[in-house]
mmCIF file with all atom_site columns, C-alpha atoms in Angstrom:
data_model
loop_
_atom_site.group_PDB
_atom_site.id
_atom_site.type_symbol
_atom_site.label_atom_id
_atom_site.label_alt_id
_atom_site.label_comp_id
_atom_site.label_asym_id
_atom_site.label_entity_id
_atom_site.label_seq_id
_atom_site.pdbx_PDB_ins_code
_atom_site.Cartn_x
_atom_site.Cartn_y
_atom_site.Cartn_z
_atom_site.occupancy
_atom_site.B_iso_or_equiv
_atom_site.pdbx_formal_charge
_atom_site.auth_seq_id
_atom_site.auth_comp_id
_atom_site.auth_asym_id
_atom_site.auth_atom_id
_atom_site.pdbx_PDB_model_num
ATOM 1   C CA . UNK Z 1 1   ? 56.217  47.840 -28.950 1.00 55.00 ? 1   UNK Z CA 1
ATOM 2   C CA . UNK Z 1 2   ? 55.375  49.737 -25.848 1.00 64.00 ? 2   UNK Z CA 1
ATOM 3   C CA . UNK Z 1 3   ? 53.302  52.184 -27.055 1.00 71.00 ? 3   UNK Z CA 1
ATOM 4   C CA . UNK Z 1 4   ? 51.065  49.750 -28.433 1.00 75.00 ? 4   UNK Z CA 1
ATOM 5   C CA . UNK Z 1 5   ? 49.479  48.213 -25.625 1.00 76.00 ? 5   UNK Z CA 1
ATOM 6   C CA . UNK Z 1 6   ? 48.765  52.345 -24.585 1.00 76.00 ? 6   UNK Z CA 1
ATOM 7   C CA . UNK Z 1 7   ? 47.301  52.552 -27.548 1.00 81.00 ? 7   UNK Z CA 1
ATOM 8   C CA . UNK Z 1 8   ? 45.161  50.241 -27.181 1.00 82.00 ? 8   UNK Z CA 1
ATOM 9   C CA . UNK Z 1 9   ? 44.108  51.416 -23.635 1.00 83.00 ? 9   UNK Z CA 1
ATOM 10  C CA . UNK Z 1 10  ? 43.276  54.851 -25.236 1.00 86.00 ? 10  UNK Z CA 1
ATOM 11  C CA . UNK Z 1 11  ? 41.227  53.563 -28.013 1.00 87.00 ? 11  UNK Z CA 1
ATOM 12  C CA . UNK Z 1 12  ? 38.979  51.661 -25.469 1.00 88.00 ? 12  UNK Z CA 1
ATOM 13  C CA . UNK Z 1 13  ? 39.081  54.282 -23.246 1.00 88.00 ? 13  UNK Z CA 1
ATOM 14  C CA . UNK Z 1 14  ? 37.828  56.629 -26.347 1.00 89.00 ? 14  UNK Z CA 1
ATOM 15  C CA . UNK Z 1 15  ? 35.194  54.621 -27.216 1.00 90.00 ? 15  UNK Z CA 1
ATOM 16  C CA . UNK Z 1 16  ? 34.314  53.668 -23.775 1.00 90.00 ? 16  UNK Z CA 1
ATOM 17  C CA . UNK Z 1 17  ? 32.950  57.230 -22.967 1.00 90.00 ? 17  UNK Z CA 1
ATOM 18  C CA . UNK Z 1 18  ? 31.836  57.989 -26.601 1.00 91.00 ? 18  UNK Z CA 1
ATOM 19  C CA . UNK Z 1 19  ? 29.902  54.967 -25.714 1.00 91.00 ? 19  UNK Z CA 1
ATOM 20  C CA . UNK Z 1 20  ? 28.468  56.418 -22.321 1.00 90.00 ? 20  UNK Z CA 1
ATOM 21  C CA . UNK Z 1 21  ? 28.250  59.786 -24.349 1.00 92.00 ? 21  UNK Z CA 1
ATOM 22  C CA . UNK Z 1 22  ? 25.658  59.093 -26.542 1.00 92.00 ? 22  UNK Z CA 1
ATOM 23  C CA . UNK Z 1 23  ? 24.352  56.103 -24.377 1.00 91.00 ? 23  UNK Z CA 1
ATOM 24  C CA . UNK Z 1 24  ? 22.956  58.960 -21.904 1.00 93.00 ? 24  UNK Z CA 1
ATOM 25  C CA . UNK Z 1 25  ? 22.667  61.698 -24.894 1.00 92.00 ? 25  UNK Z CA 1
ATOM 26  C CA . UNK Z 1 26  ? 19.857  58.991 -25.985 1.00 92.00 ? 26  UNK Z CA 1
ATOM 27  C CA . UNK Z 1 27  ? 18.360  58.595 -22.381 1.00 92.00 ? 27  UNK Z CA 1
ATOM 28  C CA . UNK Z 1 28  ? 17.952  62.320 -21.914 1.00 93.00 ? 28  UNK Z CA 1
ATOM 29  C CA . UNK Z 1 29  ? 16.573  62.604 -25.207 1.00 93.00 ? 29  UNK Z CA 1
ATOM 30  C CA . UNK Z 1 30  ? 14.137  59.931 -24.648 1.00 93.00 ? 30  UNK Z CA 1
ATOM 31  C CA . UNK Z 1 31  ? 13.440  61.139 -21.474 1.00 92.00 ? 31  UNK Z CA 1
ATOM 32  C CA . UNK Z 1 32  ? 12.901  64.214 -22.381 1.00 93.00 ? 32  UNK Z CA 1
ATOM 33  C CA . UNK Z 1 33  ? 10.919  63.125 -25.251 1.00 93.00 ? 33  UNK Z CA 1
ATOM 34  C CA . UNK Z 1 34  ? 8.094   61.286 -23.174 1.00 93.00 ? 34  UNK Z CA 1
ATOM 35  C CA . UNK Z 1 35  ? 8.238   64.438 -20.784 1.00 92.00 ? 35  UNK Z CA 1
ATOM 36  C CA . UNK Z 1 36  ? 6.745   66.098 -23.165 1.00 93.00 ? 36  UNK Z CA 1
ATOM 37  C CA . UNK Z 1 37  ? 4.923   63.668 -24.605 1.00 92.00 ? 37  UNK Z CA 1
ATOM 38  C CA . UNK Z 1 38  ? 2.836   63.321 -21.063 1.00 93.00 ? 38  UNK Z CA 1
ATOM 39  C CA . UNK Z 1 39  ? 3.011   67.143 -20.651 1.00 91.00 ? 39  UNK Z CA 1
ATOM 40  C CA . UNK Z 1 40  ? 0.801   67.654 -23.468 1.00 93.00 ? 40  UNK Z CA 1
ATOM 41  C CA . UNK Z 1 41  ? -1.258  64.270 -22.859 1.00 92.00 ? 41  UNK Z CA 1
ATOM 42  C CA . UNK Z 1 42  ? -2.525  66.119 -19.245 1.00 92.00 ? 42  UNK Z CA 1
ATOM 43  C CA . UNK Z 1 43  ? -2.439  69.212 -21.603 1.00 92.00 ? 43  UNK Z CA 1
ATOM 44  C CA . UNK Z 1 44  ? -5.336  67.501 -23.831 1.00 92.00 ? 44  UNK Z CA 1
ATOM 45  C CA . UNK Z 1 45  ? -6.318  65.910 -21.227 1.00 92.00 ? 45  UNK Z CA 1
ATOM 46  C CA . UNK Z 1 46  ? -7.723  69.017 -19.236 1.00 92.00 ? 46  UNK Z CA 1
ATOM 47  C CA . UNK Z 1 47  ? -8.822  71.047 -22.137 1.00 92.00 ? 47  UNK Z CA 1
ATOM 48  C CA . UNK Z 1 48  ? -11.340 68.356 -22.686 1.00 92.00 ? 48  UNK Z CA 1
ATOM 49  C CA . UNK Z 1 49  ? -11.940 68.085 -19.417 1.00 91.00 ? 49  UNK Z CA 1
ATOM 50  C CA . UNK Z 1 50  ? -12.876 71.741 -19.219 1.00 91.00 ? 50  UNK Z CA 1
ATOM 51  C CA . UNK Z 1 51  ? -14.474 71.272 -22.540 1.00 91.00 ? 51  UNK Z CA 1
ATOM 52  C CA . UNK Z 1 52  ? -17.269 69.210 -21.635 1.00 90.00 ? 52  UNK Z CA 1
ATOM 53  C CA . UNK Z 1 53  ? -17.336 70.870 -17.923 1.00 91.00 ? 53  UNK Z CA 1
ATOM 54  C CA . UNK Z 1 54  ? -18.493 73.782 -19.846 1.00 91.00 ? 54  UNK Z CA 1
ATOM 55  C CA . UNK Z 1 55  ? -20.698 71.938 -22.382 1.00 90.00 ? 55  UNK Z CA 1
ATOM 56  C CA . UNK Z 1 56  ? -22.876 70.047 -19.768 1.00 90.00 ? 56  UNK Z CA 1
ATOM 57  C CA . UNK Z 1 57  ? -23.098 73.320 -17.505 1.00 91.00 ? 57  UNK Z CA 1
ATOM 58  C CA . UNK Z 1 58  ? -24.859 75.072 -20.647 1.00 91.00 ? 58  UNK Z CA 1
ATOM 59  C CA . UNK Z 1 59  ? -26.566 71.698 -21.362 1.00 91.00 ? 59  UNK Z CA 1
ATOM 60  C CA . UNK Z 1 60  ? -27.742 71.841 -17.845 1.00 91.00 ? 60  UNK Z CA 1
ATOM 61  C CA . UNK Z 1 61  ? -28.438 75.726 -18.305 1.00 91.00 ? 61  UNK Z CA 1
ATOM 62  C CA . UNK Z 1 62  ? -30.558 75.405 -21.108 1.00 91.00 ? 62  UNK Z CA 1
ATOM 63  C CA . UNK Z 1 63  ? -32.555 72.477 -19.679 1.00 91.00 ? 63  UNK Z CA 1
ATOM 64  C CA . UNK Z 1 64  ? -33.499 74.655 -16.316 1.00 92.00 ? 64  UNK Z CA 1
ATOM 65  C CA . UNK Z 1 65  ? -33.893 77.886 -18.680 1.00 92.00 ? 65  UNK Z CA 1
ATOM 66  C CA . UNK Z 1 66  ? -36.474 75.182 -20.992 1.00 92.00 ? 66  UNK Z CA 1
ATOM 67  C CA . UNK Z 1 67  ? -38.355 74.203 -17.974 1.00 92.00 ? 67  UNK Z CA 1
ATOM 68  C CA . UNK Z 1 68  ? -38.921 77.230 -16.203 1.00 91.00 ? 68  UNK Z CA 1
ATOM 69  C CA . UNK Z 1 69  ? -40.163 78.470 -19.872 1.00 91.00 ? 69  UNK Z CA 1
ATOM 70  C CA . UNK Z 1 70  ? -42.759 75.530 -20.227 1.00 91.00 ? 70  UNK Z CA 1
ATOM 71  C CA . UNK Z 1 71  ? -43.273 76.070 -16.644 1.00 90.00 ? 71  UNK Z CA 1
ATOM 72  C CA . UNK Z 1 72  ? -44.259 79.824 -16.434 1.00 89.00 ? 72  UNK Z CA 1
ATOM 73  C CA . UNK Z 1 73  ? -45.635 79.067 -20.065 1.00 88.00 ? 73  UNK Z CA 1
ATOM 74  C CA . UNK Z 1 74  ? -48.209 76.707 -18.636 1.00 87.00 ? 74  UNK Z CA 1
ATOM 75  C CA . UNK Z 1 75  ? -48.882 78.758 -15.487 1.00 85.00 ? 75  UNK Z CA 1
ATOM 76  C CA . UNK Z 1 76  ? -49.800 81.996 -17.418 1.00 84.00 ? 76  UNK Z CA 1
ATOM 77  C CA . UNK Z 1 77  ? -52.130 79.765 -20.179 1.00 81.00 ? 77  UNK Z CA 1
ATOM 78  C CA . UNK Z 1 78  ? -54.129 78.730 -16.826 1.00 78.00 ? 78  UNK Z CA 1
ATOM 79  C CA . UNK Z 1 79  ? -54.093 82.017 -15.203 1.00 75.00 ? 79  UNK Z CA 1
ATOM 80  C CA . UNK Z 1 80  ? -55.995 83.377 -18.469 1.00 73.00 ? 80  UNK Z CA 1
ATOM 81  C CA . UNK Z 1 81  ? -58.543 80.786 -18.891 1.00 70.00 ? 81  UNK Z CA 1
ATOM 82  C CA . UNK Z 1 82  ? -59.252 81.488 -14.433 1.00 66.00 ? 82  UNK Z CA 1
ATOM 83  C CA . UNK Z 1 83  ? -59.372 84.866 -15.068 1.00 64.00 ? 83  UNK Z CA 1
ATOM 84  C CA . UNK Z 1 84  ? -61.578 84.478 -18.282 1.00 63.00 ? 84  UNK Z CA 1
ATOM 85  C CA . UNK Z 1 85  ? -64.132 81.745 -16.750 1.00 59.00 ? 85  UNK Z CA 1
ATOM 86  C CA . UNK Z 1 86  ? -63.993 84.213 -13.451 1.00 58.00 ? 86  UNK Z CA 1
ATOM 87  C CA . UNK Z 1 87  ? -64.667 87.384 -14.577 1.00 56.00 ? 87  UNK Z CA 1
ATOM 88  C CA . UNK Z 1 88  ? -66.635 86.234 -18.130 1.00 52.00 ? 88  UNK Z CA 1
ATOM 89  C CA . UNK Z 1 89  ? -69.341 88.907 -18.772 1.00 51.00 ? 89  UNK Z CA 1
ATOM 90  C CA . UNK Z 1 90  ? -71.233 85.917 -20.330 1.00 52.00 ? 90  UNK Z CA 1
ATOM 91  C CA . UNK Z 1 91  ? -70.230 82.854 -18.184 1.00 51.00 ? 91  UNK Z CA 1
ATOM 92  C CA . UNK Z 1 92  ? -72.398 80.405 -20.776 1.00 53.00 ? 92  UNK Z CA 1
ATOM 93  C CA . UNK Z 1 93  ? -70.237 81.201 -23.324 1.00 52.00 ? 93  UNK Z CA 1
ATOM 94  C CA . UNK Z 1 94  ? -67.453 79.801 -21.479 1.00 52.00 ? 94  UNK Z CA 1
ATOM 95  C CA . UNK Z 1 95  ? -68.319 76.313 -21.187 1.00 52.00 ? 95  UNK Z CA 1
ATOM 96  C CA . UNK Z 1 96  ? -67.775 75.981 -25.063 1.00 52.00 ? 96  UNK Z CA 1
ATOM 97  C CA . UNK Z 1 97  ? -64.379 75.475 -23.977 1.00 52.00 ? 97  UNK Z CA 1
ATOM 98  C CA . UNK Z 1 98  ? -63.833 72.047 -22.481 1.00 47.00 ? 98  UNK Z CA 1
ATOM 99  C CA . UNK Z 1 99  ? -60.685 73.374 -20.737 1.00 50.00 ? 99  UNK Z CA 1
ATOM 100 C CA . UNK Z 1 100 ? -62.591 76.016 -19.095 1.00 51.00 ? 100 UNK Z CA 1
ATOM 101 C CA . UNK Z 1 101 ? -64.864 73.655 -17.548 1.00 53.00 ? 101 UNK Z CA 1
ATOM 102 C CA . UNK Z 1 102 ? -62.969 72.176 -15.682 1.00 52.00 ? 102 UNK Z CA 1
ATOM 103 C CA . UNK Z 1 103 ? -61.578 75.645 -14.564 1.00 48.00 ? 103 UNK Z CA 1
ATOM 104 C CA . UNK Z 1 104 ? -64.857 77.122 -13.541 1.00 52.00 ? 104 UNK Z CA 1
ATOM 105 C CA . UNK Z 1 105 ? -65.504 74.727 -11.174 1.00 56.00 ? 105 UNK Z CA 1
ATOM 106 C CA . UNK Z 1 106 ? -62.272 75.702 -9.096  1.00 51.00 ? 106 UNK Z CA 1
ATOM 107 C CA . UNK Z 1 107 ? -63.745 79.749 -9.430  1.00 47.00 ? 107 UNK Z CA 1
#
């Protein structure tokens, strides 16, 4: 009769801590869980970030490199019709062209 009232104590005393056991074995492992979970959510997060860092700098590269190409395009087009209405062996021929017109006047 004695024993069973220690008993007692040491069955809720058992189950107390398995209790706490896996009570905090579940916390950690949650824990733990969104750790990791936000580790590789910033993880994503800057590979994309450096993803389209590195798409609108060649975006941005290829629009400069484009308009520097139309640019020196356009400047070498006019620098042959000057140079043609300029130094044309037969200047009447050259106002055919409408363009070089314009041009000649500027000679």
């Amino acid at each position: 009769m004695l024993y069973a009232p220690l008993l007692l104590l040491l069955l809720y005393c058992y189950y107390y801590y398995l209790y706490l056991y896996y009570y905090y074995y579940l916390y950690y492992y949650y824990y733990y869980y969104y750790y990791y979970y936000y580790y590789y959510y910033y993880y994503y997060y800057y590979y994309y970030y450096y993803y389209y860092y590195y798409y609108y700098y060649y975006y941005y590269y290829y629009y400069y490199y484009y308009y520097y190409y139309y640019y020196y395009y356009y400047y070498y087009y006019y620098y042959y019709y000057y140079y043609y209405l300029c130094f044309c062996p037969c200047p009447y021929l050259c106002f055919y062209f409408y363009s070089c017109f314009y041009l000649y006047l500027y000679c």
